[in-house]
Structures are given as structure tokens and as C-alpha cells.
Amino acid sequence: MNPEKSPETAQLIYGGKTYELPVVEGAEGERAVDISRLRKESGLITLDTGYGNTGACKSAITFIDGEKGILRYRGYPIEDLAEHSTFLEVAWLLLYGELPARGELDTFLEEITQHTMLHEDYRRFFGFMPKSAHPMPVAAAAVAALSTFYREADTEDRIYRAVVRLLAKMPTIATYAYKHSIGQPPMYPRNDLDYASNFLYMMFGTPCEEYSVDPVIARALDLLLILHADHEQNCSTSTVRLVGSSLSSLYATIASGISALWGPLHGGANQKVIEMLERIALEEGSADLFLERAKSKGDTTRLMGFGHRVYKSYDPRAAILKETCKEVILAVGGSSRLLEIAMRLEEVALSDDYFVSRRLYPNVDFYSGVIYQAIGIPVNMFTVMFTMGRLPGWIAQWIEMRNDPAFRIGRPRQIYTGPQERPYVPREER
Ligand code: ACO
């Protein structure tokens, strides 16, 4: 659906002239001032550091109402998808706009299953990485390296093949990176297992003994992937759009999204959450004490997994995960100590004026780490799990961008604050 041109306009008065700026309205009533002709007509650009008020594109993929805590993929509430769908079904929905018909889904699953293996030459790539390397840069480099093995996704058919390859190979890449880091041989994928079960098998299986996947854990993992599958124009997705807008390779473009996701203020937060909970458990033991530090102006400590640029109420994904957390811990018989600390932190924070007045609530990362830990995923793999989930969203956004009739290379402007022109100082005079 194309955004409506609203009959309203916004007026900008500058330099004694009034500029009429068109207002566009999205499907859910959100409005934007269209400034695409502003510089041409008035010489002005807009300044919005961190892009908090800037719409970079029109998109029909994901809708978020951060005030009300709403998240929908292609119109479907995240709660319904979490309850009824599977990750690959959701991937199709994000990529192609509709829930797949049964035949479409069967073919898609079949094709993904057929492409899970990595080329044997490519396997050697992992051997060149230091064992101590964090799996995120290894995953980013490995995905970029796919572009050295496969042709550019430059036709509809090749794009479909690249989509299948990326979705199929990502769990294999992730587990190869992990197995290399612990000095174990990688496990080949198994075509008789579903997506999440196959990942768990490659992650925890060894050639020495049979590994059987617990269906409760496989379902929890599939759910986590669904909840991470897209989140409109966040840091990594905007990176994917920006890099992709230069018509760079899809594989290299996705690698740039992985790099952006790695940071602790974005996807890396789930790792930081568990480190924070463990630190509280070990050193301080008190949620209240930690919160005092997070609130203190002179202290850089933040309550990790809390706050969000868009959600100014409870992140709906965190609400779903809080319940899943309890189920998983019950199923694996794991320790609930970290979950208890997390719930206590949440309880205290949500009744504290500092967090309430700034509208800081748990985000998706607050509980996801507790689940990953309960199912035995090592902490440095948490963000890799997020990467697997976000993959279809990144690709869907990339496809949408390429098909946009208004497509052009991304190129923000700036307000220059450096020195004005000055004479060059020769080396001997400095
Ligand atoms: N703990 C303590 N104080 C916080 C927190 C937090 N987690 N988050 C924000 N604040 C405070 C800030 O200090 C600031 O206070 P001030 O107004 O007194 O200066 C105010 O709340 C606003 O914070 P900003 O940093 O301006 O908010 P912004 O929208 O830029 O940042 C962000 C959002 C990065 C997510 C931030 O809330 C944060 O750092 N959270 C912790 C990291 C985290 O959980 N990241 C994961 C996000 S979800 C995701 O990417 C998948």
C-alpha cells in the first residue's frame, strides 16, 4: 500500500519565505513531513543526529507502535505469530508479504534443507580464524566470504537462490564458528531435522555420542528466532539498507548487518545482560544496589536489556519471553537464580521514578539471554543467535529497497564543524 498524500501540509518559515512541505500518512496513521525537496527549494538540510525523527524509507514489512507496545509483521501481531507459526513460515511472510500456502511452505522447507551444507573448501576458512575469536566477527567474515563462492544475486531467480542459501547455511556457519572456537570437529547438518533442531544438533552434538534434541528447547529456540526476525529500521537493518543501496553483494551487505548487530547497544546487549546478572549474582547479590549505580549520573553503568529507542512501554517480545523463560527453566531443570535476579531487577526498576519517568522498560534482550543460558548456549554465541533470527528481516528489507521505485543510493548530509580553509603548513615548519 502506498502512503497517502495527506491534504495537510506543514509550513516552514525561513529567510522571510514560507515553504509548504507535503505531509504523507502511513497505513496506521503515522505522519511524516516530506522534506525531499527542501534543500533544492530553501538551501536547508535537516539535522537529526541518531535519526530519532527521520524516516529513511517507506516500508510495508514491520509495524511498531512503541507507545502502545505493538509489533506486527506484515500486519500479523507478534503474539499470534509466536503462538502459531514457525520461524521459516515467518521468514516467508517477511520476504514475500503473505503467509505461505502449504505447497509453497513445503517447497521452501525442502529447498532450505537441501542447502544446509557448506562447500568443503569453504570449511577451511574457519581453520584460519584464531580460536579465541568472538563468533560474531567470524560469522560476519564467513557470510561476506559466501560472495566468493556464489554468483551475485542480481536476477529474481538468483535472489531466491541467495535467500535459500543464506537461511540454510546460517545455522551451519554459526555452529562451525563455535565448534572451531572450542576445538571440536564441526557437525554436518541433518536433513531429517527441522531448522531449530538441526541447529541444536550441530551445536551440541559430537561424533562420539548420540545427541537427541529436546522438543521443548527446539520450540523455544524457534520462538526466539521468530521474535528477532525483523524490527523495522533499527541500526543493523539501516546498515543493511545503506550498504545494499550501493548495489554491493547481498552476502557482503548481510555481513555489514551482522557487524552492526554485534555492538552492545544493539544485539550485543543480550550478552551484556547475562554478564550483568552474573555479576550481580556473584559480587553484589543485590538488584537494588545495581540499580543505584545504573541511575547515578557519574557512573556509566546501564541496566542492560532496559530501554529502547522506539518502545516507550513494555517491549511485546520481552513479555512473551518472560513466560518462555519459566517454561524452559522448568523443562531443563536449570537454575532459576538469574531469572529471579532479572525479575527482581524488573520489579524494582518499574517502580522507580528514574526508570518510570524515562519510560525505560525491559526490551527483548532482557530475558532472551536467560533462555539461551538455560539451554546451554555459551554467552559469546548469544548475538549469533540473534543474527540467525534477524536474517530474513534484513533480506526482506533489502529486497523491498531494491524494488522501491524511488530507490537511490543512501547518502546522508552533514553540518560541517571543522576548520575553514587555511594555508598548508610545510613539514619543516610544524
Ligand atoms: N539504564 C539506565 N539509564 C538508561 C538506560 C538504561 N538501560 N537506558 C536509557 N537510560 C537513560 C539515559 O541515561 C538517559 O537519561 P538522561 O535523560 O538523564 O540523560 C535517558 O534514559 C534516555 O536514554 P538515551 O540513551 O538517550 O536513549 P536512546 O533512545 O538513545 O537509547 C538504548 C536507547 C541504546 C537502547 C538505551 O536505552 C540503552 O543503552 N539500553 C541498554 C542497552 C540495551 O539494552 N540495548 C538493547 C536495545 S534492544 C536491541 O537493540 C535489540
XYZ file of C-alpha atoms and ligand atoms in Angstrom:
481
model
C 0.000 0.000 0.000
C 1.330 3.413 -0.966
C 1.340 6.070 1.731
C -1.421 8.603 1.227
C -0.536 12.155 0.463
C -2.379 13.926 3.255
C -4.366 17.048 2.293
C -2.470 18.768 5.098
C 0.898 20.416 4.617
C 3.478 21.662 7.084
C 4.848 25.169 6.726
C 8.416 26.179 7.285
C 9.140 29.877 7.556
C 12.759 30.701 6.831
C 14.528 33.751 5.451
C 11.244 35.613 5.073
C 9.750 32.890 2.851
C 7.161 30.235 3.623
C 7.776 26.726 2.313
C 4.864 24.312 2.037
C 6.032 20.812 2.887
C 3.844 17.834 1.913
C 2.671 15.545 4.717
C 2.466 11.803 3.995
C 0.403 9.380 6.041
C 1.185 5.693 6.576
C -1.239 2.768 6.833
C -1.527 3.132 10.615
C -1.949 6.894 10.619
C 1.640 7.865 11.372
C 2.634 11.056 9.620
C 5.795 12.450 8.133
C 6.824 15.770 6.676
C 8.285 15.065 3.259
C 11.442 17.156 3.039
C 12.834 15.579 -0.133
C 12.701 18.944 -1.981
C 13.698 21.090 0.996
C 17.360 21.557 0.111
C 16.617 22.275 -3.527
C 13.995 24.867 -2.660
C 15.382 26.518 0.504
C 19.067 25.515 0.738
C 18.370 23.915 4.133
C 19.004 20.375 5.215
C 17.658 18.785 8.415
C 19.860 17.754 11.339
C 18.787 14.700 13.339
C 21.751 13.007 14.998
C 20.939 9.344 15.659
C 17.975 9.610 13.220
C 15.421 9.652 16.061
C 12.946 11.649 13.944
C 13.948 10.648 10.456
C 12.034 8.225 8.257
C 14.609 6.799 5.861
C 12.177 4.812 3.715
C 8.595 3.690 3.198
C 8.197 0.066 4.229
C 5.347 -2.459 4.244
C 7.151 -5.105 6.308
C 7.007 -4.380 10.035
C 4.846 -2.058 12.079
C 5.811 -0.938 15.574
C 3.840 1.335 17.855
C 6.383 1.983 20.582
C 3.908 3.906 22.729
C 1.434 1.030 22.851
C 3.936 -1.843 22.727
C 2.672 -3.183 19.371
C 4.767 -5.213 16.935
C 3.353 -6.707 13.731
C 5.000 -8.438 10.786
C 3.061 -7.762 7.572
C 0.019 -6.922 9.711
C 0.091 -10.048 11.903
C 0.536 -9.415 15.662
C 3.788 -10.850 17.010
C 1.816 -12.641 19.743
C -0.159 -14.639 17.105
C 2.931 -15.488 15.085
C 4.754 -16.532 18.260
C 1.914 -18.842 19.227
C 1.034 -20.400 15.874
C 3.886 -20.060 13.380
C 7.331 -21.456 12.790
C 10.417 -19.390 12.052
C 10.661 -20.391 8.385
C 6.968 -19.641 7.866
C 7.586 -16.184 9.362
C 10.676 -15.800 7.160
C 8.500 -16.398 4.082
C 5.908 -13.940 5.380
C 8.545 -11.230 5.819
C 10.160 -11.926 2.472
C 7.072 -12.301 0.294
C 4.334 -10.458 2.165
C 1.861 -13.309 2.819
C 1.791 -16.415 4.953
C 2.879 -19.253 2.650
C 0.307 -21.651 1.197
C 1.003 -25.207 2.288
C 2.653 -26.163 -1.036
C 4.807 -23.030 -1.001
C 5.979 -23.753 2.521
C 6.759 -27.399 1.747
C 8.894 -26.420 -1.245
C 10.640 -23.664 0.719
C 11.467 -26.041 3.598
C 12.646 -28.689 1.169
C 14.966 -26.245 -0.608
C 16.372 -24.876 2.633
C 17.026 -28.395 3.857
C 18.926 -29.165 0.627
C 21.311 -26.202 1.028
C 22.448 -26.506 4.642
C 25.891 -27.941 3.876
C 28.949 -25.760 3.383
C 31.347 -26.233 0.489
C 34.295 -28.300 1.759
C 36.799 -25.644 0.557
C 34.833 -23.035 2.456
C 35.075 -25.134 5.614
C 38.815 -24.426 5.672
C 38.005 -20.759 6.158
C 37.132 -21.403 9.806
C 40.526 -23.000 10.392
C 42.241 -19.690 9.614
C 40.449 -17.851 12.414
C 42.067 -17.698 15.871
C 40.317 -19.992 18.331
C 39.909 -17.087 20.732
C 37.952 -15.031 18.153
C 34.457 -13.863 19.052
C 31.994 -15.788 16.838
C 30.289 -12.567 15.622
C 33.189 -11.256 13.512
C 33.827 -14.837 12.388
C 30.184 -15.094 11.277
C 30.365 -11.682 9.557
C 33.546 -12.655 7.703
C 32.127 -16.071 6.804
C 28.932 -14.594 5.370
C 30.913 -11.995 3.383
C 33.050 -14.870 2.098
C 29.950 -16.572 0.637
C 30.186 -13.930 -2.095
C 33.450 -15.549 -3.199
C 31.663 -18.883 -3.725
C 28.335 -17.861 -5.193
C 27.238 -15.580 -8.011
C 25.825 -12.163 -7.339
C 22.088 -12.079 -6.540
C 21.215 -9.838 -9.468
C 18.151 -11.508 -11.013
C 14.931 -12.629 -9.364
C 15.940 -16.272 -9.635
C 19.431 -15.673 -8.221
C 17.985 -13.583 -5.400
C 15.711 -16.501 -4.462
C 18.702 -18.858 -4.511
C 20.712 -16.482 -2.326
C 17.783 -16.217 0.121
C 17.607 -20.008 0.379
C 21.380 -20.314 0.711
C 21.668 -17.683 3.415
C 18.809 -19.070 5.501
C 20.003 -22.647 5.032
C 23.679 -22.045 5.737
C 23.499 -19.556 8.599
C 22.986 -22.202 11.353
C 25.807 -24.264 9.837
C 28.117 -21.214 9.721
C 27.189 -20.303 13.309
C 27.897 -23.775 14.660
C 31.105 -24.183 12.616
C 32.368 -20.930 14.138
C 31.512 -22.220 17.609
C 32.945 -25.718 17.137
C 36.182 -24.217 15.823
C 36.455 -21.974 18.892
C 36.251 -24.963 21.239
C 38.484 -27.197 19.135
C 35.824 -29.744 18.190
C 35.145 -31.056 14.678
C 32.106 -29.418 13.061
C 28.952 -31.493 12.766
C 27.392 -31.874 9.330
C 23.752 -30.795 9.153
C 20.992 -33.386 9.324
C 18.228 -33.186 6.743
C 15.708 -35.100 8.851
C 15.583 -32.347 11.488
C 13.657 -29.092 11.488
C 15.510 -25.768 11.411
C 15.902 -25.217 15.167
C 16.549 -28.904 15.953
C 19.219 -29.091 13.263
C 20.958 -26.059 14.775
C 20.867 -27.617 18.269
C 22.189 -30.891 16.880
C 25.128 -29.177 15.127
C 25.791 -27.027 18.190
C 25.746 -29.692 20.885
C 26.255 -32.963 19.018
C 29.672 -34.618 18.739
C 30.806 -37.527 16.545
C 31.379 -39.510 19.770
C 27.842 -39.850 21.032
C 24.215 -39.627 20.002
C 22.593 -36.274 20.715
C 18.835 -36.120 20.898
C 17.100 -32.765 20.673
C 14.580 -31.813 23.370
C 11.450 -30.594 21.509
C 10.692 -28.005 24.253
C 14.094 -26.439 23.694
C 13.773 -26.609 19.910
C 10.403 -24.839 20.126
C 11.821 -22.173 22.478
C 14.662 -21.548 20.044
C 12.276 -21.336 17.088
C 10.217 -18.814 19.072
C 13.291 -16.702 19.798
C 14.102 -16.672 16.086
C 10.545 -15.522 15.292
C 10.734 -12.695 17.826
C 14.028 -11.496 16.366
C 13.037 -11.838 12.713
C 12.511 -8.141 11.968
C 12.271 -4.839 13.770
C 11.975 -2.214 11.041
C 14.652 0.457 10.652
C 16.975 -0.300 13.593
C 20.750 0.140 13.486
C 21.635 -3.118 11.697
C 18.702 -3.007 9.263
C 19.501 0.591 8.350
C 23.095 -0.526 7.836
C 21.892 -3.281 5.514
C 19.810 -0.787 3.537
C 22.643 1.731 3.348
C 25.303 -0.779 2.297
C 22.863 -2.515 -0.060
C 21.973 0.808 -1.659
C 25.420 0.918 -3.271
C 24.408 -2.338 -5.046
C 27.053 -4.209 -3.099
C 26.788 -8.026 -2.966
C 23.888 -9.353 -0.884
C 26.269 -11.540 1.126
C 28.602 -8.611 1.895
C 25.569 -6.482 2.721
C 24.285 -9.033 5.234
C 27.801 -9.216 6.712
C 27.598 -5.466 7.377
C 24.296 -6.014 9.220
C 25.980 -8.673 11.373
C 28.772 -6.230 12.235
C 26.265 -3.560 13.231
C 24.284 -6.029 15.329
C 27.371 -7.037 17.300
C 27.558 -3.777 19.297
C 26.463 -3.802 22.976
C 23.891 -1.062 22.407
C 22.165 -3.264 19.811
C 22.232 -7.070 19.506
C 25.237 -7.382 21.791
C 23.042 -6.324 24.702
C 21.824 -9.896 25.351
C 25.393 -10.941 26.167
C 25.785 -7.870 28.401
C 22.531 -8.705 30.205
C 23.726 -12.132 31.271
C 27.132 -10.739 32.279
C 25.294 -8.147 34.371
C 23.054 -10.757 36.021
C 26.039 -12.986 36.755
C 27.958 -10.058 38.202
C 25.042 -9.216 40.464
C 24.769 -12.868 41.492
C 28.496 -13.137 42.205
C 29.566 -9.802 43.615
C 26.725 -7.714 44.791
C 23.806 -10.048 45.124
C 21.503 -7.082 45.324
C 19.391 -5.821 42.440
C 18.705 -2.606 44.356
C 22.401 -1.768 44.674
C 22.991 -2.308 40.978
C 20.055 -0.086 40.082
C 21.518 2.719 42.160
C 24.661 2.548 40.024
C 22.634 2.456 36.792
C 20.831 5.610 37.919
C 23.891 7.503 39.043
C 24.951 10.332 36.714
C 28.654 9.851 37.428
C 28.536 6.122 36.663
C 28.430 4.759 33.102
C 26.678 1.553 34.247
C 23.372 0.946 32.460
C 20.677 -1.528 33.238
C 21.322 -3.696 30.195
C 18.220 -5.026 28.453
C 16.269 -1.986 29.571
C 15.212 0.955 27.454
C 14.591 1.193 23.757
C 14.731 3.924 21.157
C 11.221 3.083 19.921
C 9.404 1.252 22.730
C 8.298 3.621 25.438
C 6.246 0.866 27.042
C 6.817 -2.865 27.564
C 8.514 -4.471 24.546
C 5.939 -7.131 23.483
C 8.768 -9.559 22.714
C 10.056 -9.277 26.285
C 6.566 -10.096 27.590
C 6.453 -13.304 25.513
C 9.985 -14.288 26.511
C 9.402 -13.756 30.218
C 6.844 -16.594 30.118
C 9.012 -18.796 27.867
C 11.876 -18.334 30.306
C 9.932 -20.006 33.072
C 8.879 -22.911 30.804
C 12.429 -23.541 29.561
C 13.961 -23.460 33.016
C 11.304 -25.898 34.184
C 11.953 -28.186 31.175
C 15.743 -28.288 31.546
C 15.670 -28.310 35.329
C 18.178 -25.435 35.244
C 18.943 -22.894 37.925
C 16.428 -20.118 38.169
C 18.841 -17.829 40.061
C 19.471 -15.484 37.126
C 15.779 -15.402 36.230
C 14.989 -14.487 39.836
C 17.522 -11.636 39.747
C 16.146 -10.450 36.394
C 12.580 -10.444 37.698
C 13.646 -8.626 40.850
C 15.531 -6.008 38.773
C 12.450 -5.519 36.632
C 10.164 -5.215 39.640
C 12.347 -2.630 41.359
C 13.066 -0.673 38.156
C 9.409 -0.462 37.175
C 8.519 1.103 40.495
C 11.470 3.515 40.468
C 10.875 7.067 39.318
C 14.171 7.172 37.354
C 13.052 4.358 35.020
C 9.352 5.254 35.046
C 9.908 8.924 34.165
C 12.284 7.982 31.316
C 9.898 5.261 30.187
C 12.532 2.531 30.363
C 11.076 -0.992 30.209
C 12.578 -4.440 29.552
C 13.479 -4.961 25.891
C 13.785 -8.260 24.010
C 17.314 -8.811 25.295
C 16.385 -8.721 28.954
C 15.016 -12.280 29.030
C 16.469 -13.848 25.865
C 19.908 -14.320 27.460
C 18.414 -16.181 30.421
C 16.767 -18.627 27.991
C 19.926 -19.062 25.925
C 21.890 -19.744 29.056
C 19.351 -22.261 30.341
C 19.571 -24.226 27.093
C 23.369 -24.236 27.220
C 24.232 -21.659 24.548
C 27.567 -20.043 25.503
C 27.372 -16.326 26.211
C 29.522 -15.282 23.260
C 27.074 -17.064 20.915
C 24.023 -15.070 22.068
C 24.352 -12.385 19.415
C 24.953 -15.034 16.765
C 21.544 -16.465 17.712
C 20.072 -13.012 17.205
C 21.779 -12.885 13.786
C 20.107 -16.148 12.727
C 16.745 -14.699 13.711
C 17.231 -11.302 12.072
C 18.435 -12.728 8.763
C 15.036 -12.908 6.968
C 14.210 -9.371 8.101
C 17.449 -7.977 6.699
C 16.907 -9.757 3.376
C 13.240 -8.696 3.191
C 14.255 -5.068 3.771
C 16.994 -5.374 1.145
C 14.539 -6.798 -1.423
C 11.976 -4.109 -0.629
C 14.595 -1.382 -1.024
C 15.740 -2.715 -4.411
C 12.140 -2.866 -5.658
C 11.264 0.632 -4.464
C 10.587 2.870 -7.497
C 12.201 5.712 -5.500
C 15.381 3.633 -4.959
C 18.634 5.587 -4.899
C 21.946 5.237 -3.109
C 21.789 6.243 0.562
C 23.805 9.364 1.193
C 23.089 11.490 4.287
C 24.395 15.030 4.517
C 26.124 16.776 7.401
C 26.698 20.097 9.076
C 30.434 20.665 8.813
C 32.035 21.963 12.045
C 35.749 21.700 11.210
C 38.244 24.472 10.354
C 37.581 26.748 7.414
C 40.093 26.842 4.563
C 43.627 27.531 5.813
C 47.108 27.562 4.256
C 49.020 24.275 4.218
C 51.913 24.174 6.739
C 55.061 22.565 5.257
C 56.521 19.694 7.347
C 59.691 21.622 8.372
C 57.605 24.489 9.782
C 55.358 22.354 12.039
N 19.885 2.151 32.207
C 19.954 3.348 32.843
N 19.606 4.512 32.244
C 19.176 4.448 30.976
C 19.083 3.231 30.268
C 19.457 2.049 30.923
N 19.384 0.875 30.305
N 18.633 3.487 29.013
C 18.455 4.797 28.928
N 18.782 5.389 30.120
C 18.658 6.819 30.459
C 19.785 7.633 29.839
O 20.892 7.753 30.727
C 19.097 8.932 29.583
O 18.990 9.605 30.830
P 19.090 11.230 30.895
O 17.885 11.705 30.140
O 19.071 11.545 32.355
O 20.387 11.588 30.238
C 17.677 8.534 29.181
O 17.455 7.266 29.825
C 17.470 8.371 27.675
O 18.454 7.478 27.188
P 19.103 7.551 25.749
O 20.444 6.889 25.761
O 19.041 8.954 25.232
O 18.079 6.692 24.921
P 18.315 6.149 23.452
O 16.993 6.031 22.819
O 19.353 6.935 22.735
O 18.961 4.694 23.707
C 19.177 2.422 24.198
C 18.256 3.529 23.670
C 20.529 2.460 23.455
C 18.552 1.071 23.902
C 19.380 2.625 25.723
O 18.134 2.565 26.394
C 20.373 1.633 26.313
O 21.586 1.875 26.298
N 19.864 0.478 26.867
C 20.733 -0.533 27.379
C 21.302 -1.341 26.217
C 20.260 -2.274 25.622
O 19.525 -2.958 26.315
N 20.251 -2.318 24.270
C 19.349 -3.221 23.532
C 18.294 -2.456 22.787
S 17.177 -3.570 22.002
C 18.002 -4.099 20.641
O 18.835 -3.434 20.070
C 17.661 -5.394 20.156
